[in-house]
């Protein structure tokens, strides 16, 4: 409810006032009262509703044609609901009476001009900017919520441009305009009113660096006709009425939610009385709308794939060919980053994370560029940023990053329900140290950014026991055809030892690992018997299992998982400088393309002509309707402490669920 305005009536001369449709105006009749006044009457023009409010404990009443006892506690409230056709075309007349005379002692006349003012957005997220009569200055989450959505205009619609669209103060193209949110100012009333009154669009100084507004000045089929009016160095704008009753504005976001910025941005329009040149302008009415900047949203591996990315380097031709074949099976587009661009940096998963932003009128992918800044650092900006493909990054001020700041250490779960709370967009998973310890942790600016998005509240897992230190070294998610919709895969030394003990029991203890490894003469075969008699390996993997089990309990609690939702995938690790690295190609470090899985070829013991590790994985996953393809990444990735997932990246279809319908 807008603040009530007070206007005063005098006996010396008639008064005039501007009121806003639907907004209560209090008429003060006590400024000059004839002596002997004991009662008063109020009459008004058609279309002017007058109410008498005796006190806070008594409901207001229509004034009607009756006399009211004169009481200084009474309030006279005037409401008009339709705009005037002409200046001062309505009135309220007050007649003052005494007990001794029938005729009125005096009259006070208030002439009224009604103007209808509304600043409107797509507050119900249906893709239309409709007139809103409800409170617009609050943003409410949920399916019955309210508030408009603003996209950070972080793509580059000009194919010849070099910067993101929101990096300058102009509309670069009509495609650029489609990424912005509409805001419409509606003003209905006599045009002559605006000779003495003006409308000012304004934004707070705290929000001015977070959004930019353009005014559609003339016909809307050419970019020069959009005037930059708010944002950055502009906090207010006296609205030029190019189109009379309705003026159209386009709003673009400049910043994502982050530390110190909730994502909420308010815009205001104020009607100012500028009729007296001897006095400052005075405010008559303010209308406010609020936008929430759309969060950057991650996509879990269970969503349908759209495009697969891989780097071609000097020794991975077979790997690239295998990924290409898998992409064809899954019906995905394949993008290969050539060696001249990647400069032999193959870790495309670590360089970037692919997500999206969404408003009711537009959805487009946005790449989050990691602060690792390897030889691939130019790829996200130079190759991915483009029409309807946005870009965001976060760089620590001191430029100091660790291996945990690579985005193999950034994953997201499928939708879950945990402890009675729904997470329809899943939860982000990042790796760090144990609570209270002083180990490695994701840099603060990245953590601040992830937490500020709100729709996928992060879970911090324990990864400091790993040499590389990424969550994708011990977990992944695959789709499942049941109500749960997915399974969590966890690397399991216990499951691996159990499998090898079974094979040993059945007389296969001499079966060798690493037979058939191509292109690496330093790899020595090792038998099941040798593995099961290696006390150091067994002891170290007990430690690894305890670390994974700690994460297992966190994941069960925070994702609402039961044991039946988890699949233990056999895997062993070995110690390198007191940290863990995969002993054989890390089976959970896979690329998931719908039902097609690209899994590191483990080169496990061959029993009855088949790799027992591959056979075990097939037994675990194929009943879910999944198709397992084992890709040889041994020489080109595994010996460098990475696997298939580390060497690929996937752009996926956005969630069907709209983020504004959730309750964080």
XYZ file of C-alpha atoms in Angstrom:
664
model
C 0.000 0.000 0.000
C 1.529 3.368 -1.011
C 1.937 5.970 1.710
C -1.116 8.190 2.244
C -0.735 11.811 1.234
C -2.271 14.727 3.130
C -3.814 17.769 1.410
C -5.285 20.726 3.271
C -8.461 22.667 2.639
C -8.727 26.401 3.475
C -11.654 28.819 3.561
C -9.822 31.704 1.926
C -9.698 30.144 -1.512
C -10.286 26.872 -3.278
C -7.493 24.305 -3.223
C -6.347 21.859 -5.832
C -4.491 18.575 -5.601
C -3.327 15.727 -7.745
C -4.197 12.260 -6.565
C -3.126 8.892 -7.928
C -5.700 6.301 -8.881
C -6.284 3.789 -6.126
C -4.183 5.707 -3.603
C -5.807 7.185 -0.527
C -5.530 10.915 0.037
C -6.271 12.362 3.477
C -8.098 15.705 3.409
C -7.240 17.931 6.366
C -10.205 20.227 7.099
C -8.935 21.490 10.426
C -6.553 24.196 9.232
C -9.163 27.016 9.131
C -12.483 26.267 10.820
C -15.285 28.848 11.283
C -16.093 29.754 14.875
C -19.048 27.837 16.209
C -18.593 24.815 13.969
C -20.154 21.696 15.491
C -20.602 19.521 12.395
C -19.699 19.250 8.758
C -20.881 17.659 5.524
C -18.844 16.275 2.630
C -20.060 16.006 -0.929
C -18.068 14.985 -3.998
C -18.167 14.614 -7.756
C -19.058 11.276 -9.321
C -16.027 8.974 -9.282
C -14.695 10.424 -6.035
C -15.173 8.119 -3.056
C -15.081 9.770 0.357
C -14.737 7.881 3.626
C -14.839 9.008 7.229
C -12.563 7.211 9.646
C -13.522 7.974 13.271
C -10.551 6.214 14.873
C -8.338 3.172 14.616
C -10.845 0.990 16.455
C -13.830 1.840 14.262
C -14.186 0.857 10.637
C -14.310 3.664 8.113
C -17.678 4.633 6.669
C -18.763 6.271 3.451
C -19.349 9.962 3.985
C -22.744 9.935 2.289
C -25.130 12.873 2.578
C -25.128 13.252 6.323
C -23.685 15.578 8.869
C -20.772 14.464 10.980
C -20.050 15.781 14.418
C -16.966 17.920 14.286
C -14.181 15.965 15.962
C -10.484 16.674 15.559
C -9.852 12.902 15.562
C -11.831 12.261 12.378
C -10.011 11.520 9.132
C -11.513 12.277 5.741
C -10.168 9.890 3.113
C -10.597 10.434 -0.601
C -10.021 7.756 -3.247
C -10.337 8.039 -7.027
C -10.012 4.969 -9.211
C -10.173 6.418 -12.715
C -7.896 9.012 -14.284
C -9.252 12.480 -15.031
C -9.964 13.652 -18.546
C -9.162 17.275 -17.734
C -7.350 19.207 -15.043
C -9.409 19.811 -11.878
C -12.452 18.041 -13.291
C -13.478 16.571 -9.932
C -14.014 18.107 -6.523
C -14.725 17.570 -2.857
C -16.714 20.249 -1.012
C -16.726 20.620 2.755
C -19.550 22.587 4.424
C -19.169 23.675 8.050
C -22.295 23.940 10.257
C -23.277 25.138 13.704
C -26.152 24.036 15.928
C -27.903 27.401 15.755
C -28.068 27.936 11.995
C -29.385 25.805 9.167
C -27.230 27.477 6.554
C -23.593 26.559 6.296
C -21.115 28.793 8.062
C -18.559 28.368 5.256
C -17.416 26.139 2.452
C -14.072 24.655 1.504
C -13.531 23.327 -2.004
C -10.819 20.947 -3.125
C -10.423 20.432 -6.876
C -8.924 17.088 -7.852
C -7.044 15.760 -10.843
C -6.533 12.027 -10.903
C -3.620 10.414 -12.676
C -3.127 6.658 -12.961
C 0.560 5.705 -12.581
C 1.961 2.195 -12.595
C 5.457 0.820 -13.073
C 4.996 -2.760 -14.230
C 7.114 -5.843 -14.856
C 6.467 -9.503 -15.479
C 5.834 -9.927 -11.760
C 4.075 -13.300 -12.092
C 6.709 -14.797 -14.422
C 4.260 -15.685 -17.186
C 6.217 -13.904 -19.907
C 3.846 -10.911 -20.058
C 4.080 -7.457 -18.512
C 0.622 -6.949 -17.095
C -0.787 -4.216 -14.890
C -0.149 -5.218 -11.292
C -2.352 -3.973 -8.492
C -0.644 -5.880 -5.708
C 2.429 -4.914 -3.742
C 5.361 -4.972 -6.120
C 8.200 -4.014 -3.815
C 8.793 -7.507 -2.432
C 10.204 -10.572 -4.174
C 8.547 -13.780 -3.008
C 9.853 -17.263 -3.813
C 7.675 -20.242 -4.657
C 4.971 -21.315 -7.123
C 2.653 -18.651 -5.696
C 5.426 -16.119 -5.401
C 5.833 -12.727 -6.963
C 8.577 -10.697 -8.538
C 10.294 -10.149 -11.852
C 13.444 -11.842 -13.124
C 16.464 -10.083 -14.567
C 19.165 -11.774 -16.632
C 22.813 -10.816 -16.439
C 23.339 -9.888 -20.079
C 26.647 -11.728 -20.249
C 26.528 -13.125 -23.775
C 27.819 -11.469 -26.955
C 25.155 -11.134 -29.635
C 27.348 -9.127 -31.990
C 29.440 -11.771 -33.813
C 32.046 -9.116 -34.588
C 32.202 -7.841 -31.026
C 34.904 -8.591 -28.490
C 33.098 -7.944 -25.199
C 30.013 -9.092 -23.373
C 26.826 -7.229 -24.231
C 26.546 -5.593 -20.810
C 30.063 -4.162 -20.931
C 28.956 -0.941 -22.643
C 26.139 1.567 -22.349
C 24.316 0.807 -25.551
C 21.999 -1.708 -27.142
C 24.246 -3.512 -29.587
C 21.572 -5.279 -31.601
C 17.942 -6.268 -31.503
C 19.094 -9.724 -30.402
C 20.827 -8.024 -27.493
C 17.483 -6.466 -26.559
C 15.837 -9.902 -26.299
C 18.076 -10.767 -23.347
C 16.705 -7.837 -21.348
C 13.626 -7.678 -19.141
C 10.729 -5.365 -19.919
C 9.584 -2.627 -17.558
C 6.607 -0.511 -18.613
C 5.589 2.832 -17.130
C 1.892 3.502 -17.583
C 0.553 7.022 -16.973
C -3.060 7.873 -17.756
C -4.422 11.358 -17.173
C -4.504 14.841 -18.693
C -1.375 15.573 -20.721
C -1.404 19.154 -19.426
C -0.701 17.853 -15.953
C 2.887 17.167 -16.946
C 3.532 20.841 -17.593
C 3.830 21.250 -13.830
C 4.531 17.700 -12.721
C 7.226 15.303 -13.783
C 7.942 11.615 -13.511
C 11.380 10.506 -12.351
C 12.657 6.965 -12.737
C 15.351 6.219 -10.174
C 17.483 3.561 -8.536
C 19.394 3.504 -5.266
C 23.109 4.272 -5.250
C 23.733 0.752 -3.885
C 22.044 -0.814 -6.932
C 23.313 1.511 -9.628
C 26.299 -0.723 -10.514
C 24.175 -3.863 -10.773
C 21.751 -3.088 -13.586
C 21.298 -0.809 -16.570
C 18.083 0.583 -18.087
C 17.358 1.686 -21.657
C 14.359 3.765 -22.729
C 12.680 2.985 -26.033
C 12.683 6.514 -27.419
C 11.043 6.124 -30.811
C 10.130 3.271 -33.120
C 11.506 0.000 -31.786
C 13.110 -1.437 -34.905
C 16.521 0.229 -34.726
C 19.156 0.090 -31.989
C 19.989 3.837 -31.839
C 16.466 4.437 -30.539
C 17.269 2.983 -27.109
C 18.603 5.556 -24.700
C 20.728 4.592 -21.700
C 18.913 6.219 -18.764
C 19.835 4.353 -15.559
C 22.766 2.372 -14.260
C 26.453 2.921 -13.547
C 26.766 6.735 -13.442
C 23.014 7.405 -13.748
C 20.813 7.140 -10.639
C 17.766 9.050 -11.910
C 16.041 9.964 -15.138
C 13.287 12.503 -15.797
C 11.022 10.467 -18.043
C 10.479 11.861 -21.487
C 6.997 10.878 -22.631
C 7.705 9.770 -26.185
C 4.682 7.508 -26.461
C 2.184 9.254 -24.207
C 0.402 6.794 -21.964
C 2.997 4.013 -21.988
C 6.781 4.162 -21.963
C 8.826 1.005 -22.455
C 12.113 0.354 -20.704
C 14.553 -2.531 -21.093
C 16.615 -3.698 -18.122
C 19.825 -5.721 -18.232
C 21.685 -7.221 -15.306
C 25.331 -6.346 -14.797
C 26.224 -8.595 -11.870
C 25.320 -12.033 -10.610
C 24.363 -12.516 -6.956
C 27.522 -12.626 -4.890
C 28.926 -11.776 -1.479
C 27.188 -8.608 -0.331
C 24.618 -8.735 -3.133
C 21.453 -10.789 -2.637
C 20.422 -10.427 -6.278
C 17.508 -8.061 -5.537
C 17.340 -4.760 -7.424
C 14.564 -2.174 -7.001
C 13.440 0.510 -9.435
C 11.192 3.404 -8.500
C 9.114 5.972 -10.345
C 8.136 9.121 -8.470
C 5.629 11.812 -9.440
C 7.049 15.206 -8.440
C 5.167 18.488 -8.084
C 7.264 21.082 -9.875
C 4.523 23.713 -10.178
C 6.051 26.327 -7.870
C 9.367 27.668 -9.070
C 10.014 29.254 -5.664
C 10.039 25.947 -3.827
C 11.800 22.624 -4.302
C 10.011 19.786 -6.022
C 7.755 17.779 -3.731
C 6.924 14.070 -4.106
C 3.324 13.062 -4.714
C 3.591 9.320 -5.261
C 6.184 6.571 -5.720
C 5.705 3.158 -7.284
C 8.359 0.477 -6.861
C 9.149 -2.789 -8.610
C 11.741 -5.351 -7.655
C 13.747 -7.728 -9.817
C 15.793 -10.721 -8.759
C 18.867 -11.375 -10.869
C 18.633 -14.888 -12.277
C 21.174 -17.228 -10.674
C 23.772 -19.214 -12.556
C 22.514 -22.808 -12.497
C 24.586 -25.983 -12.855
C 23.326 -29.058 -14.683
C 23.880 -32.554 -13.240
C 25.137 -35.449 -15.327
C 21.646 -36.974 -15.310
C 20.233 -34.257 -17.579
C 20.181 -34.901 -21.349
C 23.444 -33.941 -23.097
C 23.496 -31.379 -25.897
C 27.169 -30.853 -26.694
C 30.418 -32.571 -25.750
C 33.775 -30.781 -25.578
C 37.188 -32.405 -25.803
C 40.744 -31.240 -26.535
C 42.910 -32.702 -29.240
C 46.509 -32.913 -28.046
C 49.571 -34.659 -29.410
C 48.953 -38.120 -27.945
C 45.178 -38.545 -27.588
C 43.880 -39.307 -31.076
C 42.336 -42.591 -29.975
C 40.707 -40.895 -26.995
C 39.172 -38.138 -29.123
C 37.894 -40.684 -31.630
C 36.320 -42.738 -28.832
C 34.599 -39.667 -27.337
C 33.370 -38.681 -30.804
C 31.859 -42.137 -31.331
C 30.145 -41.957 -27.948
C 28.751 -38.504 -28.754
C 27.318 -39.835 -32.010
C 25.581 -42.657 -30.140
C 24.078 -40.146 -27.713
C 23.037 -37.782 -30.509
C 25.245 -34.956 -29.199
C 27.096 -32.213 -30.958
C 30.869 -32.577 -30.613
C 33.255 -29.630 -30.282
C 36.996 -30.316 -30.455
C 39.412 -27.723 -29.175
C 42.474 -27.967 -31.445
C 46.013 -28.134 -30.103
C 46.849 -24.694 -31.422
C 44.231 -23.318 -29.022
C 44.714 -25.601 -26.033
C 48.532 -25.597 -26.223
C 48.505 -29.202 -25.023
C 46.271 -28.474 -22.028
C 43.811 -31.358 -22.129
C 41.932 -30.754 -18.873
C 38.823 -29.103 -20.270
C 36.690 -30.203 -17.320
C 38.982 -28.335 -14.964
C 38.937 -25.159 -17.027
C 35.208 -24.498 -16.999
C 31.745 -25.492 -15.816
C 28.753 -25.220 -18.125
C 25.461 -23.981 -16.707
C 22.689 -21.625 -17.717
C 20.575 -18.631 -16.740
C 16.824 -18.427 -17.134
C 14.051 -15.862 -17.114
C 10.452 -16.343 -18.291
C 11.338 -14.727 -21.621
C 14.782 -16.243 -22.264
C 17.156 -19.079 -21.351
C 20.755 -19.399 -22.496
C 23.894 -21.304 -21.456
C 26.596 -19.567 -19.441
C 30.119 -20.901 -19.001
C 31.722 -20.387 -15.602
C 35.443 -19.991 -16.258
C 37.572 -21.380 -13.423
C 40.453 -19.387 -11.924
C 42.961 -22.171 -12.698
C 44.128 -20.283 -15.827
C 46.032 -23.032 -17.562
C 46.855 -23.034 -21.246
C 43.119 -23.431 -21.928
C 42.273 -20.171 -20.186
C 41.274 -18.363 -23.398
C 38.929 -21.088 -24.658
C 35.780 -20.212 -22.639
C 35.941 -16.522 -23.516
C 37.201 -16.673 -27.074
C 35.388 -19.779 -28.291
C 32.222 -20.131 -26.171
C 31.169 -16.550 -25.485
C 28.882 -15.579 -28.340
C 25.236 -15.147 -29.345
C 23.073 -16.587 -26.565
C 26.114 -18.088 -24.834
C 27.197 -16.183 -21.743
C 30.384 -16.028 -19.720
C 31.208 -15.461 -16.047
C 34.364 -15.901 -14.008
C 35.696 -15.221 -10.531
C 39.351 -14.434 -9.916
C 40.907 -14.095 -6.448
C 42.596 -10.747 -5.910
C 45.878 -12.314 -4.902
C 45.741 -14.675 -7.908
C 46.750 -17.563 -5.627
C 44.812 -20.722 -6.464
C 45.210 -24.406 -5.696
C 44.280 -27.567 -7.551
C 40.944 -27.455 -5.735
C 40.009 -24.391 -7.788
C 39.827 -26.466 -10.952
C 36.272 -27.412 -11.802
C 36.710 -31.149 -11.666
C 36.158 -30.174 -8.041
C 32.759 -28.668 -8.856
C 29.811 -30.985 -9.401
C 26.075 -30.886 -8.743
C 23.645 -33.570 -7.643
C 20.358 -34.387 -9.342
C 17.171 -33.113 -7.635
C 16.814 -34.499 -4.108
C 14.768 -34.241 -0.928
C 16.768 -34.155 2.285
C 15.574 -33.708 5.860
C 12.121 -32.784 4.597
C 13.375 -30.054 2.255
C 13.151 -30.178 -1.516
C 16.080 -29.290 -3.734
C 14.462 -29.392 -7.199
C 17.685 -28.234 -8.876
C 19.997 -30.431 -6.823
C 22.893 -29.299 -4.644
C 26.374 -28.180 -5.636
C 29.258 -30.347 -4.452
C 32.672 -28.830 -3.879
C 35.682 -30.365 -2.207
C 37.777 -28.960 0.607
C 39.307 -29.937 3.891
C 37.853 -31.315 7.083
C 36.020 -28.810 9.279
C 38.512 -27.028 11.482
C 41.585 -28.215 9.598
C 44.069 -26.066 7.706
C 44.173 -27.981 4.443
C 43.333 -26.828 0.939
C 40.003 -25.201 0.187
C 38.280 -23.667 -2.839
C 39.181 -19.985 -3.119
C 36.837 -17.629 -1.288
C 35.562 -15.734 -4.341
C 34.383 -18.941 -5.998
C 32.714 -20.184 -2.816
C 31.024 -16.802 -2.301
C 29.670 -16.898 -5.855
C 28.327 -20.454 -5.547
C 26.633 -19.860 -2.205
C 25.071 -16.587 -3.385
C 23.123 -18.284 -6.213
C 20.912 -19.847 -3.489
C 19.012 -22.305 -5.697
C 21.598 -25.127 -5.417
C 22.977 -24.724 -1.874
C 26.520 -26.133 -1.801
C 27.816 -29.084 0.194
C 31.521 -29.070 1.015
C 33.113 -32.518 0.918
C 36.486 -33.754 2.131
C 38.980 -34.064 -0.741
C 42.273 -32.944 0.783
C 43.335 -36.591 1.073
C 43.596 -36.698 -2.722
C 46.696 -35.501 -4.554
C 44.711 -33.613 -7.196
C 41.820 -32.994 -4.840
C 38.659 -33.161 -6.952
C 35.249 -34.552 -6.079
C 35.037 -36.253 -9.485
C 37.859 -38.591 -8.402
C 35.575 -40.544 -6.094
C 31.968 -39.856 -7.114
C 29.627 -39.434 -10.050
C 25.900 -39.654 -10.767
C 24.184 -41.772 -13.400
C 20.513 -41.814 -14.428
C 18.203 -44.551 -13.199
C 14.758 -45.522 -14.528
C 12.985 -45.508 -11.159
C 11.336 -42.837 -9.022
C 14.666 -41.776 -7.530
C 15.937 -41.051 -11.019
C 19.634 -41.569 -10.329
C 22.336 -43.509 -8.510
C 25.372 -42.108 -6.767
C 28.535 -43.941 -7.751
C 31.301 -43.997 -5.152
C 34.813 -45.302 -5.646
C 35.299 -48.201 -3.242
C 38.604 -49.848 -2.283
C 36.616 -52.279 -0.131
C 34.560 -53.403 -3.123
C 37.734 -53.815 -5.170
C 39.496 -55.948 -2.552
C 36.356 -58.024 -2.171
C 36.222 -58.605 -5.942
C 39.899 -59.583 -6.108
C 39.557 -61.898 -3.108
C 36.666 -63.653 -4.860
C 38.749 -64.080 -8.005
C 41.684 -65.349 -5.960
C 39.433 -67.833 -4.196
C 38.350 -69.206 -7.558
C 41.932 -69.740 -8.605
C 42.616 -66.585 -10.583
C 45.220 -65.062 -8.292
C 47.847 -64.994 -11.051
C 45.671 -62.920 -13.396
C 47.490 -59.701 -14.240
C 46.525 -56.062 -14.236
C 47.757 -53.633 -16.918
C 48.155 -56.222 -19.662
C 47.576 -54.597 -23.008
C 48.445 -51.042 -22.006
C 49.608 -49.350 -25.193
C 52.282 -46.712 -25.501
C 53.668 -46.816 -21.975
C 56.710 -49.018 -21.378
C 57.002 -47.957 -17.746
C 53.833 -49.772 -16.742
C 54.488 -53.103 -15.068
C 51.889 -55.785 -14.737
C 50.839 -56.898 -11.270
C 48.836 -59.955 -10.280
C 45.835 -60.229 -8.003
C 48.007 -62.216 -5.578
C 50.596 -59.432 -5.457
C 47.929 -56.800 -4.834
C 46.338 -58.769 -2.005
C 49.709 -59.369 -0.356
C 50.846 -55.736 -0.545
C 50.382 -54.541 3.053
C 51.269 -50.949 2.250
C 48.678 -50.813 -0.534
C 46.058 -52.463 1.667
C 46.785 -50.132 4.594
C 46.680 -47.009 2.448
C 43.383 -48.031 0.846
C 41.846 -48.574 4.281
C 42.681 -44.936 4.930
C 41.191 -43.944 1.551
C 38.047 -45.927 2.305
C 37.650 -44.107 5.612
C 37.850 -40.767 3.783
C 35.269 -41.863 1.220
C 33.046 -43.222 3.997
C 33.174 -39.840 5.734
C 31.929 -38.250 2.519
C 29.399 -41.027 2.094
C 27.701 -40.123 5.358
C 27.705 -36.421 4.477
C 26.131 -37.177 1.106
C 23.520 -39.485 2.599
C 22.557 -36.840 5.133
C 22.653 -33.774 2.873
C 21.148 -35.413 -0.233
C 18.645 -37.616 1.571
C 20.142 -40.840 0.219
C 19.694 -44.397 1.415
C 22.215 -47.179 0.879
C 20.122 -48.504 -1.997
C 20.758 -45.212 -3.837
C 24.523 -45.739 -3.773
C 26.586 -48.076 -5.934
C 30.096 -48.986 -4.812
C 32.412 -49.124 -7.801
C 35.636 -51.107 -7.294
C 38.663 -48.814 -7.231
C 42.115 -48.742 -5.662
C 44.352 -45.785 -4.887
C 48.053 -45.490 -4.203
C 50.084 -43.031 -2.175
C 51.995 -40.232 -3.839
C 53.640 -37.804 -1.415
C 51.163 -38.939 1.251
C 48.173 -38.109 -0.985
C 45.988 -40.474 -2.987
C 46.025 -41.044 -6.749
C 44.181 -43.713 -8.701
C 46.099 -47.016 -8.830
C 44.368 -47.973 -12.076
C 42.149 -45.754 -14.284
C 39.500 -44.262 -12.037
C 36.233 -45.902 -13.008
C 33.881 -43.311 -11.491
C 35.612 -40.514 -13.427
C 33.358 -41.094 -16.427
C 31.443 -38.983 -18.913
C 27.665 -39.535 -18.784
C 25.731 -38.911 -22.007
C 22.210 -40.034 -21.245
C 22.285 -43.828 -21.101
C 25.726 -43.920 -22.721
C 28.672 -43.958 -20.340
C 32.268 -43.339 -21.354
C 34.251 -45.098 -18.619
C 38.041 -45.213 -18.222
C 39.326 -48.614 -19.343
C 40.802 -50.078 -16.139
C 43.061 -52.747 -17.701
C 42.038 -55.091 -14.927
C 42.888 -58.791 -14.580
C 41.684 -60.819 -17.565
C 39.636 -63.800 -16.407
C 37.970 -66.099 -18.902
C 38.858 -63.636 -21.635
C 37.230 -60.621 -19.975
C 38.459 -57.832 -17.724
C 36.957 -58.612 -14.329
C 36.717 -54.918 -13.420
C 34.844 -54.095 -16.621
C 32.597 -57.073 -16.071
C 31.828 -55.974 -12.520
C 30.964 -52.440 -13.629
C 28.675 -53.785 -16.329
C 26.949 -55.972 -13.745
C 26.377 -52.933 -11.544
C 25.227 -50.453 -14.184
C 23.664 -52.261 -17.129
C 20.573 -53.335 -15.118
C 19.788 -49.594 -14.935
C 19.525 -49.537 -18.726
C 22.964 -47.961 -19.119
C 25.382 -48.705 -21.933
C 29.020 -48.966 -20.849
C 31.838 -48.044 -23.224
C 35.369 -48.363 -21.839
C 37.762 -45.775 -23.256
C 41.527 -46.180 -23.150
C 42.825 -43.049 -21.423
C 45.787 -44.703 -19.697
C 48.732 -43.024 -21.374
C 47.057 -39.801 -22.444
C 45.247 -39.025 -19.170
C 45.571 -41.565 -16.350
C 49.323 -41.328 -15.889
C 48.854 -37.548 -15.664
C 46.364 -38.053 -12.803
C 43.175 -37.526 -14.788
C 40.598 -39.601 -16.612
C 37.708 -39.415 -19.078
C 35.643 -36.951 -17.069
C 38.653 -34.684 -16.562
C 39.287 -34.634 -20.305
C 35.727 -33.877 -21.406
C 32.976 -31.392 -20.696
C 29.268 -31.440 -21.469
C 26.638 -28.791 -22.074
C 23.272 -30.154 -21.022
C 19.611 -29.389 -21.397
C 18.361 -27.038 -18.647
C 16.004 -28.262 -15.950
C 12.316 -28.189 -16.842
C 11.714 -26.871 -13.324
C 11.773 -23.067 -13.145
C 14.077 -21.851 -10.403
C 11.756 -19.066 -9.204
C 9.169 -21.686 -8.202
C 11.400 -23.143 -5.498
C 11.720 -22.009 -1.899
C 15.411 -21.817 -0.915
